């Protein structure tokens, strides 16, 4: 047998797998082949999307289920034994495994990331592959685990029999936490982006520690009632009768797993601090969800609970560890033992990417000064000064501004999908109510169909709060639009939310990340792959902050050369808590005071507002904001791939299918839909991708698809065909003029009208002498189309 003629899969089955099995590995329980551990980044192109390639390891070896310790990357025998090593090292780093192998079927190159061997890389023959016992021993050395700790980390995962496995990063977080507990670490911080399954991760951590009797009584603390209920009814359900939720300030010490809202066990009066009815050593483990909201603050109610149960192990979970002068998650818990960021989640395809629409108003950017002695709508004398963006909806309410925000939101919904779940973040309850009214008046038909099309969901409104469950339930159509202030910033698992509107002053990175997190979940069953952020108050300038780690795929923004530059005014509370904010975490907003002084809001109904900036900016493949025009950006993209017009024409002509080049250019950053929209608006006619590139990148005059089709007809190209073949080609030419080149390259088009009227697809292909003749005719037609 010529080994060099074998495929990579053949090398795996004939050489690598037998060598692993011979070394003592259980091929059913300890070895998995062709493991895809990411889903592939979602690539958004206009209104369409596709997925990039998933990361896939040829072999992953496990000590036991969900405890990976080695990766093997295979190559065919035309490659050297170490050809797959760099690829494998990338996989090993992501999967948190120390032992990495590359093989071409002749032997193995072994890379030891643990530092427990005599050298980093060693070449091994096929029969020298290490045994499970050897690698496990070295793994435990690497992790600093003694014999007792080794047994502790072998505590099993919960398995419901469905085959569901944790995602790779959840596995990393769970294993690292269990290992840290086994080593005796008492304060543990996990940082995981919103939408990555923190609660499921917490469940598996608790399950493993509880089932192995390392931790017998456990308290799970959260700061929102909806979080506790969701946790109890969903991820924590397997705990069954051993679990209780602390409610009505009643303590029952007969359970093992306790879930509680921290407000349910604390209060301003000593008798309300019912957690003290437990002995100080009652709990072995406390897991604090959304721990950035207070557990690390010296004077918070969370901290009182943690201090009281100080002998327990404390595990903090957050998407946004808080680091300010007053509050530090890291000071309390130490450095995170594992982090999985929004950026990584988007890159892996587990989180939704997003577009950003930025809209600026004239009074926000240029400022507005009242005429001398002007009274507001309520008869208040308006203080004489310049008001700008930082004042809007805080000290100055311009009713036309609220109306224009609502109008822009309505326009976007009507242009895309009027029933996409939408959250509008406002500055306070009053603002949320005004926004609700404006949206109701702009959507009378929708509201007539169902009065709950728009709802204000704020802490003070019982009817609105009662609709929160319906809003986040994918199966419930209503409410569609929720106007809110602070209530929905955290703990709202809105899987199908496709539009987030920011008309709120946000200066805190923590709050910004939490709000963005409302839309990052993917729900493929309901067509939710990406979402849009609509920003009216420049909150998305925080994307430029180094502390932000998730880049949008596209931004609509004003061009600094064409529109007024906003004033350099970064004022705002460090924590984003302002009048109309939620200071105590209970979801209740307040209004009317700031810094202890009465806050007057001037309400004006006579000042008009205009949009001064709505423009396209994009994030490129490297995650950086593209500040040039779409025209210039496309030219740069194209010229990276094609050195000249002749080079492009040659590649286009040689391509078996033009759609392959179109797709390649999309991956390289050409945004076809947005480009077509911009160029066609100026040209006044629909253009082929070929003409878009020739015109934009190489300054050639552009022909419309219809013009190209007419030129082919004038040249009498069809004369050599007759009967059904001629009918097909003439119809294909019309289809090209209507819909473009990609559709006529797909043979399935023969199943559609008008082709189906000419005969069955097989008959039509026979009219060209068979499939080869049909394909040749399509190539000739394309040559004719692009001949000029």
PDB file of C-alpha atoms in Angstrom, residues 371-635:
ATOM      1  CA  UNK A 371     -34.331  82.763  23.964  1.00  0.00           C
ATOM      2  CA  UNK A 372     -34.163  85.123  26.925  1.00  0.00           C
ATOM      3  CA  UNK A 373     -37.083  84.673  29.322  1.00  0.00           C
ATOM      4  CA  UNK A 374     -38.422  81.538  27.586  1.00  0.00           C
ATOM      5  CA  UNK A 375     -40.850  79.445  29.624  1.00  0.00           C
ATOM      6  CA  UNK A 376     -41.239  75.727  29.202  1.00  0.00           C
ATOM      7  CA  UNK A 377     -44.505  73.830  28.656  1.00  0.00           C
ATOM      8  CA  UNK A 378     -45.204  73.885  32.418  1.00  0.00           C
ATOM      9  CA  UNK A 379     -44.494  77.599  32.868  1.00  0.00           C
ATOM     10  CA  UNK A 380     -40.966  77.117  34.302  1.00  0.00           C
ATOM     11  CA  UNK A 381     -38.392  79.762  33.370  1.00  0.00           C
ATOM     12  CA  UNK A 382     -35.682  77.942  31.431  1.00  0.00           C
ATOM     13  CA  UNK A 383     -32.184  78.599  32.750  1.00  0.00           C
ATOM     14  CA  UNK A 384     -30.172  80.546  30.183  1.00  0.00           C
ATOM     15  CA  UNK A 385     -27.308  78.326  29.030  1.00  0.00           C
ATOM     16  CA  UNK A 386     -26.382  76.003  26.155  1.00  0.00           C
ATOM     17  CA  UNK A 387     -28.030  72.570  26.387  1.00  0.00           C
ATOM     18  CA  UNK A 388     -26.577  69.620  24.460  1.00  0.00           C
ATOM     19  CA  UNK A 389     -26.564  65.820  24.407  1.00  0.00           C
ATOM     20  CA  UNK A 390     -25.724  65.372  28.099  1.00  0.00           C
ATOM     21  CA  UNK A 391     -28.859  67.359  29.031  1.00  0.00           C
ATOM     22  CA  UNK A 392     -31.353  65.556  26.800  1.00  0.00           C
ATOM     23  CA  UNK A 393     -34.040  63.768  28.829  1.00  0.00           C
ATOM     24  CA  UNK A 394     -32.195  64.600  32.048  1.00  0.00           C
ATOM     25  CA  UNK A 395     -32.650  68.353  32.472  1.00  0.00           C
ATOM     26  CA  UNK A 396     -34.235  69.133  29.110  1.00  0.00           C
ATOM     27  CA  UNK A 397     -37.088  67.247  27.470  1.00  0.00           C
ATOM     28  CA  UNK A 398     -37.675  68.230  23.843  1.00  0.00           C
ATOM     29  CA  UNK A 399     -40.843  66.436  22.876  1.00  0.00           C
ATOM     30  CA  UNK A 400     -39.975  66.527  19.174  1.00  0.00           C
ATOM     31  CA  UNK A 401     -36.786  64.622  19.981  1.00  0.00           C
ATOM     32  CA  UNK A 402     -38.701  61.769  21.619  1.00  0.00           C
ATOM     33  CA  UNK A 403     -41.007  61.750  18.611  1.00  0.00           C
ATOM     34  CA  UNK A 404     -38.099  61.572  16.168  1.00  0.00           C
ATOM     35  CA  UNK A 405     -36.416  58.702  18.051  1.00  0.00           C
ATOM     36  CA  UNK A 406     -39.703  56.779  17.972  1.00  0.00           C
ATOM     37  CA  UNK A 407     -40.087  57.586  14.277  1.00  0.00           C
ATOM     38  CA  UNK A 408     -36.618  56.266  13.426  1.00  0.00           C
ATOM     39  CA  UNK A 409     -37.232  53.068  15.433  1.00  0.00           C
ATOM     40  CA  UNK A 410     -40.570  52.586  13.662  1.00  0.00           C
ATOM     41  CA  UNK A 411     -38.983  53.150  10.239  1.00  0.00           C
ATOM     42  CA  UNK A 412     -36.336  50.523  10.914  1.00  0.00           C
ATOM     43  CA  UNK A 413     -38.904  48.003  12.131  1.00  0.00           C
ATOM     44  CA  UNK A 414     -41.153  48.576   9.118  1.00  0.00           C
ATOM     45  CA  UNK A 415     -38.195  48.218   6.733  1.00  0.00           C
ATOM     46  CA  UNK A 416     -37.031  44.951   8.312  1.00  0.00           C
ATOM     47  CA  UNK A 417     -39.520  43.107  10.524  1.00  0.00           C
ATOM     48  CA  UNK A 418     -42.239  44.932  12.517  1.00  0.00           C
ATOM     49  CA  UNK A 419     -42.452  41.983  14.917  1.00  0.00           C
ATOM     50  CA  UNK A 420     -38.798  41.691  15.929  1.00  0.00           C
ATOM     51  CA  UNK A 421     -38.468  41.951  19.698  1.00  0.00           C
ATOM     52  CA  UNK A 422     -37.137  45.397  20.584  1.00  0.00           C
ATOM     53  CA  UNK A 423     -35.910  46.949  23.848  1.00  0.00           C
ATOM     54  CA  UNK A 424     -35.741  50.755  24.054  1.00  0.00           C
ATOM     55  CA  UNK A 425     -33.485  51.862  26.936  1.00  0.00           C
ATOM     56  CA  UNK A 426     -34.524  55.276  28.260  1.00  0.00           C
ATOM     57  CA  UNK A 427     -33.088  57.553  30.957  1.00  0.00           C
ATOM     58  CA  UNK A 428     -35.867  57.152  33.516  1.00  0.00           C
ATOM     59  CA  UNK A 429     -39.473  56.039  34.004  1.00  0.00           C
ATOM     60  CA  UNK A 430     -40.908  59.307  32.691  1.00  0.00           C
ATOM     61  CA  UNK A 431     -38.799  59.031  29.546  1.00  0.00           C
ATOM     62  CA  UNK A 432     -39.853  55.386  29.082  1.00  0.00           C
ATOM     63  CA  UNK A 433     -43.509  56.403  29.335  1.00  0.00           C
ATOM     64  CA  UNK A 434     -43.122  59.244  26.818  1.00  0.00           C
ATOM     65  CA  UNK A 435     -41.364  56.848  24.454  1.00  0.00           C
ATOM     66  CA  UNK A 436     -44.150  54.281  24.851  1.00  0.00           C
ATOM     67  CA  UNK A 437     -46.767  56.900  23.942  1.00  0.00           C
ATOM     68  CA  UNK A 438     -44.815  58.077  20.890  1.00  0.00           C
ATOM     69  CA  UNK A 439     -44.363  54.501  19.617  1.00  0.00           C
ATOM     70  CA  UNK A 440     -48.040  53.691  20.187  1.00  0.00           C
ATOM     71  CA  UNK A 441     -49.088  56.735  18.127  1.00  0.00           C
ATOM     72  CA  UNK A 442     -46.702  55.838  15.294  1.00  0.00           C
ATOM     73  CA  UNK A 443     -47.921  52.215  15.120  1.00  0.00           C
ATOM     74  CA  UNK A 444     -51.743  52.495  15.325  1.00  0.00           C
ATOM     75  CA  UNK A 445     -52.422  49.446  13.139  1.00  0.00           C
ATOM     76  CA  UNK A 446     -50.159  47.181  15.196  1.00  0.00           C
ATOM     77  CA  UNK A 447     -51.593  48.476  18.469  1.00  0.00           C
ATOM     78  CA  UNK A 448     -55.121  47.938  17.118  1.00  0.00           C
ATOM     79  CA  UNK A 449     -54.197  44.290  16.451  1.00  0.00           C
ATOM     80  CA  UNK A 450     -52.942  43.927  20.020  1.00  0.00           C
ATOM     81  CA  UNK A 451     -52.657  46.669  22.648  1.00  0.00           C
ATOM     82  CA  UNK A 452     -49.516  44.992  24.002  1.00  0.00           C
ATOM     83  CA  UNK A 453     -47.515  45.651  20.814  1.00  0.00           C
ATOM     84  CA  UNK A 454     -45.719  48.366  22.830  1.00  0.00           C
ATOM     85  CA  UNK A 455     -45.375  48.059  26.619  1.00  0.00           C
ATOM     86  CA  UNK A 456     -43.475  50.045  29.236  1.00  0.00           C
ATOM     87  CA  UNK A 457     -41.678  47.504  31.405  1.00  0.00           C
ATOM     88  CA  UNK A 458     -40.298  49.364  34.428  1.00  0.00           C
ATOM     89  CA  UNK A 459     -40.010  48.616  38.129  1.00  0.00           C
ATOM     90  CA  UNK A 460     -42.965  50.793  39.143  1.00  0.00           C
ATOM     91  CA  UNK A 461     -45.504  49.395  36.664  1.00  0.00           C
ATOM     92  CA  UNK A 462     -47.078  46.114  37.736  1.00  0.00           C
ATOM     93  CA  UNK A 463     -48.854  45.446  34.442  1.00  0.00           C
ATOM     94  CA  UNK A 464     -45.680  46.109  32.501  1.00  0.00           C
ATOM     95  CA  UNK A 465     -43.566  43.916  34.787  1.00  0.00           C
ATOM     96  CA  UNK A 466     -46.142  41.160  34.425  1.00  0.00           C
ATOM     97  CA  UNK A 467     -45.450  41.148  30.659  1.00  0.00           C
ATOM     98  CA  UNK A 468     -41.716  40.600  31.067  1.00  0.00           C
ATOM     99  CA  UNK A 469     -42.045  36.803  30.867  1.00  0.00           C
ATOM    100  CA  UNK A 470     -44.083  37.110  27.671  1.00  0.00           C
ATOM    101  CA  UNK A 471     -41.522  39.481  26.166  1.00  0.00           C
ATOM    102  CA  UNK A 472     -38.655  37.039  26.689  1.00  0.00           C
ATOM    103  CA  UNK A 473     -40.682  33.966  25.676  1.00  0.00           C
ATOM    104  CA  UNK A 474     -39.839  33.204  22.018  1.00  0.00           C
ATOM    105  CA  UNK A 475     -43.250  31.620  21.503  1.00  0.00           C
ATOM    106  CA  UNK A 476     -45.165  34.727  22.611  1.00  0.00           C
ATOM    107  CA  UNK A 477     -45.572  37.361  19.910  1.00  0.00           C
ATOM    108  CA  UNK A 478     -46.470  40.212  22.278  1.00  0.00           C
ATOM    109  CA  UNK A 479     -45.137  42.498  23.652  1.00  0.00           C
ATOM    110  CA  UNK A 480     -42.964  43.336  20.627  1.00  0.00           C
ATOM    111  CA  UNK A 481     -41.468  46.630  21.836  1.00  0.00           C
ATOM    112  CA  UNK A 482     -40.493  47.166  25.483  1.00  0.00           C
ATOM    113  CA  UNK A 483     -39.579  50.651  26.690  1.00  0.00           C
ATOM    114  CA  UNK A 484     -37.569  50.518  29.922  1.00  0.00           C
ATOM    115  CA  UNK A 485     -34.982  52.259  32.050  1.00  0.00           C
ATOM    116  CA  UNK A 486     -32.921  49.967  34.288  1.00  0.00           C
ATOM    117  CA  UNK A 487     -35.163  46.960  34.893  1.00  0.00           C
ATOM    118  CA  UNK A 488     -34.017  45.021  31.823  1.00  0.00           C
ATOM    119  CA  UNK A 489     -30.279  45.712  31.913  1.00  0.00           C
ATOM    120  CA  UNK A 490     -29.428  42.354  33.550  1.00  0.00           C
ATOM    121  CA  UNK A 491     -30.977  38.957  34.043  1.00  0.00           C
ATOM    122  CA  UNK A 492     -33.348  39.204  31.080  1.00  0.00           C
ATOM    123  CA  UNK A 493     -32.767  36.213  28.825  1.00  0.00           C
ATOM    124  CA  UNK A 494     -34.243  37.766  25.676  1.00  0.00           C
ATOM    125  CA  UNK A 495     -33.213  35.088  23.165  1.00  0.00           C
ATOM    126  CA  UNK A 496     -35.117  36.613  20.254  1.00  0.00           C
ATOM    127  CA  UNK A 497     -34.381  40.295  20.876  1.00  0.00           C
ATOM    128  CA  UNK A 498     -33.189  41.618  17.504  1.00  0.00           C
ATOM    129  CA  UNK A 499     -33.155  45.372  18.154  1.00  0.00           C
ATOM    130  CA  UNK A 500     -31.694  47.290  21.096  1.00  0.00           C
ATOM    131  CA  UNK A 501     -32.313  51.033  21.106  1.00  0.00           C
ATOM    132  CA  UNK A 502     -30.017  53.211  23.219  1.00  0.00           C
ATOM    133  CA  UNK A 503     -31.608  56.534  24.126  1.00  0.00           C
ATOM    134  CA  UNK A 504     -29.999  56.432  27.552  1.00  0.00           C
ATOM    135  CA  UNK A 505     -26.863  58.152  28.841  1.00  0.00           C
ATOM    136  CA  UNK A 506     -24.420  55.307  29.460  1.00  0.00           C
ATOM    137  CA  UNK A 507     -20.931  56.096  30.718  1.00  0.00           C
ATOM    138  CA  UNK A 508     -20.276  52.860  32.611  1.00  0.00           C
ATOM    139  CA  UNK A 509     -18.583  50.053  30.664  1.00  0.00           C
ATOM    140  CA  UNK A 510     -20.202  47.545  33.045  1.00  0.00           C
ATOM    141  CA  UNK A 511     -23.690  48.802  32.268  1.00  0.00           C
ATOM    142  CA  UNK A 512     -22.938  49.074  28.556  1.00  0.00           C
ATOM    143  CA  UNK A 513     -21.791  45.438  28.358  1.00  0.00           C
ATOM    144  CA  UNK A 514     -24.841  44.289  30.309  1.00  0.00           C
ATOM    145  CA  UNK A 515     -27.202  46.143  27.957  1.00  0.00           C
ATOM    146  CA  UNK A 516     -25.468  44.833  24.827  1.00  0.00           C
ATOM    147  CA  UNK A 517     -25.777  41.365  26.357  1.00  0.00           C
ATOM    148  CA  UNK A 518     -29.565  41.528  26.046  1.00  0.00           C
ATOM    149  CA  UNK A 519     -29.195  40.798  22.347  1.00  0.00           C
ATOM    150  CA  UNK A 520     -26.202  38.464  22.106  1.00  0.00           C
ATOM    151  CA  UNK A 521     -28.080  35.193  22.398  1.00  0.00           C
ATOM    152  CA  UNK A 522     -28.629  33.157  19.242  1.00  0.00           C
ATOM    153  CA  UNK A 523     -31.903  31.336  18.631  1.00  0.00           C
ATOM    154  CA  UNK A 524     -31.732  29.473  15.334  1.00  0.00           C
ATOM    155  CA  UNK A 525     -35.283  28.091  15.661  1.00  0.00           C
ATOM    156  CA  UNK A 526     -36.633  31.648  15.492  1.00  0.00           C
ATOM    157  CA  UNK A 527     -34.148  32.978  12.942  1.00  0.00           C
ATOM    158  CA  UNK A 528     -32.146  35.022  15.459  1.00  0.00           C
ATOM    159  CA  UNK A 529     -28.509  35.013  14.278  1.00  0.00           C
ATOM    160  CA  UNK A 530     -27.547  38.688  14.736  1.00  0.00           C
ATOM    161  CA  UNK A 531     -29.048  41.871  16.093  1.00  0.00           C
ATOM    162  CA  UNK A 532     -28.999  45.621  15.647  1.00  0.00           C
ATOM    163  CA  UNK A 533     -28.094  48.352  18.131  1.00  0.00           C
ATOM    164  CA  UNK A 534     -29.681  51.741  17.401  1.00  0.00           C
ATOM    165  CA  UNK A 535     -27.812  54.492  19.235  1.00  0.00           C
ATOM    166  CA  UNK A 536     -29.119  58.030  19.734  1.00  0.00           C
ATOM    167  CA  UNK A 537     -26.864  59.122  22.617  1.00  0.00           C
ATOM    168  CA  UNK A 538     -23.376  58.133  21.475  1.00  0.00           C
ATOM    169  CA  UNK A 539     -23.251  55.234  23.927  1.00  0.00           C
ATOM    170  CA  UNK A 540     -21.579  53.095  21.261  1.00  0.00           C
ATOM    171  CA  UNK A 541     -18.485  55.299  21.461  1.00  0.00           C
ATOM    172  CA  UNK A 542     -17.659  52.899  24.302  1.00  0.00           C
ATOM    173  CA  UNK A 543     -16.815  50.352  21.561  1.00  0.00           C
ATOM    174  CA  UNK A 544     -13.567  52.283  21.163  1.00  0.00           C
ATOM    175  CA  UNK A 545     -12.699  51.770  24.842  1.00  0.00           C
ATOM    176  CA  UNK A 546      -9.909  49.182  25.334  1.00  0.00           C
ATOM    177  CA  UNK A 547     -12.070  47.604  28.063  1.00  0.00           C
ATOM    178  CA  UNK A 548     -14.640  46.604  25.462  1.00  0.00           C
ATOM    179  CA  UNK A 549     -13.975  43.268  23.826  1.00  0.00           C
ATOM    180  CA  UNK A 550     -16.646  42.654  21.206  1.00  0.00           C
ATOM    181  CA  UNK A 551     -16.558  44.420  17.859  1.00  0.00           C
ATOM    182  CA  UNK A 552     -19.702  45.064  15.809  1.00  0.00           C
ATOM    183  CA  UNK A 553     -19.888  43.910  12.220  1.00  0.00           C
ATOM    184  CA  UNK A 554     -21.165  47.223  10.893  1.00  0.00           C
ATOM    185  CA  UNK A 555     -21.804  50.745  12.132  1.00  0.00           C
ATOM    186  CA  UNK A 556     -23.972  53.491  10.652  1.00  0.00           C
ATOM    187  CA  UNK A 557     -22.361  56.734  11.816  1.00  0.00           C
ATOM    188  CA  UNK A 558     -21.757  60.358  10.879  1.00  0.00           C
ATOM    189  CA  UNK A 559     -18.628  61.206   8.928  1.00  0.00           C
ATOM    190  CA  UNK A 560     -16.467  63.679  10.852  1.00  0.00           C
ATOM    191  CA  UNK A 561     -15.699  65.561   7.626  1.00  0.00           C
ATOM    192  CA  UNK A 562     -19.332  66.073   6.682  1.00  0.00           C
ATOM    193  CA  UNK A 563     -21.167  66.626   9.953  1.00  0.00           C
ATOM    194  CA  UNK A 564     -20.615  68.620  13.156  1.00  0.00           C
ATOM    195  CA  UNK A 565     -18.258  66.991  15.634  1.00  0.00           C
ATOM    196  CA  UNK A 566     -19.933  66.477  19.040  1.00  0.00           C
ATOM    197  CA  UNK A 567     -18.583  68.470  21.983  1.00  0.00           C
ATOM    198  CA  UNK A 568     -15.843  66.784  23.975  1.00  0.00           C
ATOM    199  CA  UNK A 569     -17.863  66.279  27.126  1.00  0.00           C
ATOM    200  CA  UNK A 570     -17.293  62.993  28.903  1.00  0.00           C
ATOM    201  CA  UNK A 571     -19.165  64.058  32.026  1.00  0.00           C
ATOM    202  CA  UNK A 572     -21.261  61.491  33.807  1.00  0.00           C
ATOM    203  CA  UNK A 573     -21.202  59.394  36.914  1.00  0.00           C
ATOM    204  CA  UNK A 574     -18.483  56.766  36.900  1.00  0.00           C
ATOM    205  CA  UNK A 575     -20.998  54.046  37.461  1.00  0.00           C
ATOM    206  CA  UNK A 576     -23.677  55.261  35.102  1.00  0.00           C
ATOM    207  CA  UNK A 577     -26.083  55.881  38.007  1.00  0.00           C
ATOM    208  CA  UNK A 578     -27.999  59.064  37.313  1.00  0.00           C
ATOM    209  CA  UNK A 579     -31.299  60.645  38.236  1.00  0.00           C
ATOM    210  CA  UNK A 580     -33.804  58.140  37.021  1.00  0.00           C
ATOM    211  CA  UNK A 581     -31.410  55.261  37.691  1.00  0.00           C
ATOM    212  CA  UNK A 582     -31.641  52.111  39.752  1.00  0.00           C
ATOM    213  CA  UNK A 583     -29.287  52.339  42.714  1.00  0.00           C
ATOM    214  CA  UNK A 584     -30.306  49.351  44.766  1.00  0.00           C
ATOM    215  CA  UNK A 585     -30.544  46.656  42.137  1.00  0.00           C
ATOM    216  CA  UNK A 586     -34.214  45.895  42.692  1.00  0.00           C
ATOM    217  CA  UNK A 587     -35.238  47.176  39.305  1.00  0.00           C
ATOM    218  CA  UNK A 588     -37.099  50.192  40.718  1.00  0.00           C
ATOM    219  CA  UNK A 589     -36.181  53.524  39.112  1.00  0.00           C
ATOM    220  CA  UNK A 590     -36.514  56.891  40.788  1.00  0.00           C
ATOM    221  CA  UNK A 591     -36.818  60.432  39.471  1.00  0.00           C
ATOM    222  CA  UNK A 592     -36.496  63.976  40.645  1.00  0.00           C
ATOM    223  CA  UNK A 593     -33.213  64.253  42.577  1.00  0.00           C
ATOM    224  CA  UNK A 594     -29.555  64.395  41.713  1.00  0.00           C
ATOM    225  CA  UNK A 595     -26.740  64.944  44.230  1.00  0.00           C
ATOM    226  CA  UNK A 596     -29.361  65.610  46.909  1.00  0.00           C
ATOM    227  CA  UNK A 597     -30.850  68.591  45.054  1.00  0.00           C
ATOM    228  CA  UNK A 598     -34.220  68.784  43.362  1.00  0.00           C
ATOM    229  CA  UNK A 599     -33.745  68.208  39.635  1.00  0.00           C
ATOM    230  CA  UNK A 600     -35.893  70.408  37.368  1.00  0.00           C
ATOM    231  CA  UNK A 601     -36.718  69.006  33.958  1.00  0.00           C
ATOM    232  CA  UNK A 602     -37.685  71.595  31.387  1.00  0.00           C
ATOM    233  CA  UNK A 603     -40.267  70.265  28.927  1.00  0.00           C
ATOM    234  CA  UNK A 604     -40.387  71.970  25.530  1.00  0.00           C
ATOM    235  CA  UNK A 605     -42.975  71.288  22.831  1.00  0.00           C
ATOM    236  CA  UNK A 606     -42.126  74.077  20.370  1.00  0.00           C
ATOM    237  CA  UNK A 607     -38.550  73.304  19.319  1.00  0.00           C
ATOM    238  CA  UNK A 608     -38.050  71.193  16.154  1.00  0.00           C
ATOM    239  CA  UNK A 609     -35.375  68.464  15.913  1.00  0.00           C
ATOM    240  CA  UNK A 610     -33.598  67.303  12.762  1.00  0.00           C
ATOM    241  CA  UNK A 611     -31.392  64.344  11.885  1.00  0.00           C
ATOM    242  CA  UNK A 612     -27.970  65.630  10.859  1.00  0.00           C
ATOM    243  CA  UNK A 613     -26.070  62.359  10.547  1.00  0.00           C
ATOM    244  CA  UNK A 614     -26.982  58.915   9.322  1.00  0.00           C
ATOM    245  CA  UNK A 615     -24.092  57.325   7.519  1.00  0.00           C
ATOM    246  CA  UNK A 616     -22.380  53.974   7.027  1.00  0.00           C
ATOM    247  CA  UNK A 617     -19.206  52.918   8.780  1.00  0.00           C
ATOM    248  CA  UNK A 618     -18.032  49.331   9.065  1.00  0.00           C
ATOM    249  CA  UNK A 619     -15.909  47.123  11.238  1.00  0.00           C
ATOM    250  CA  UNK A 620     -13.415  45.303   9.034  1.00  0.00           C
ATOM    251  CA  UNK A 621     -12.205  41.697   9.308  1.00  0.00           C
ATOM    252  CA  UNK A 622      -9.554  42.793  11.825  1.00  0.00           C
ATOM    253  CA  UNK A 623     -12.213  44.248  14.130  1.00  0.00           C
ATOM    254  CA  UNK A 624     -11.150  47.860  13.559  1.00  0.00           C
ATOM    255  CA  UNK A 625     -13.545  50.608  12.610  1.00  0.00           C
ATOM    256  CA  UNK A 626     -13.325  51.517   8.934  1.00  0.00           C
ATOM    257  CA  UNK A 627     -13.605  55.288   8.860  1.00  0.00           C
ATOM    258  CA  UNK A 628     -13.239  55.710   5.087  1.00  0.00           C
ATOM    259  CA  UNK A 629     -16.206  55.723   2.733  1.00  0.00           C
ATOM    260  CA  UNK A 630     -17.704  52.414   1.653  1.00  0.00           C
ATOM    261  CA  UNK A 631     -16.495  53.209  -1.876  1.00  0.00           C
ATOM    262  CA  UNK A 632     -12.860  53.657  -0.734  1.00  0.00           C
ATOM    263  CA  UNK A 633     -13.035  50.684   1.592  1.00  0.00           C
ATOM    264  CA  UNK A 634     -14.260  48.401  -1.210  1.00  0.00           C
ATOM    265  CA  UNK A 635     -11.526  49.651  -3.543  1.00  0.00           C
TER     266      UNK A 635
END
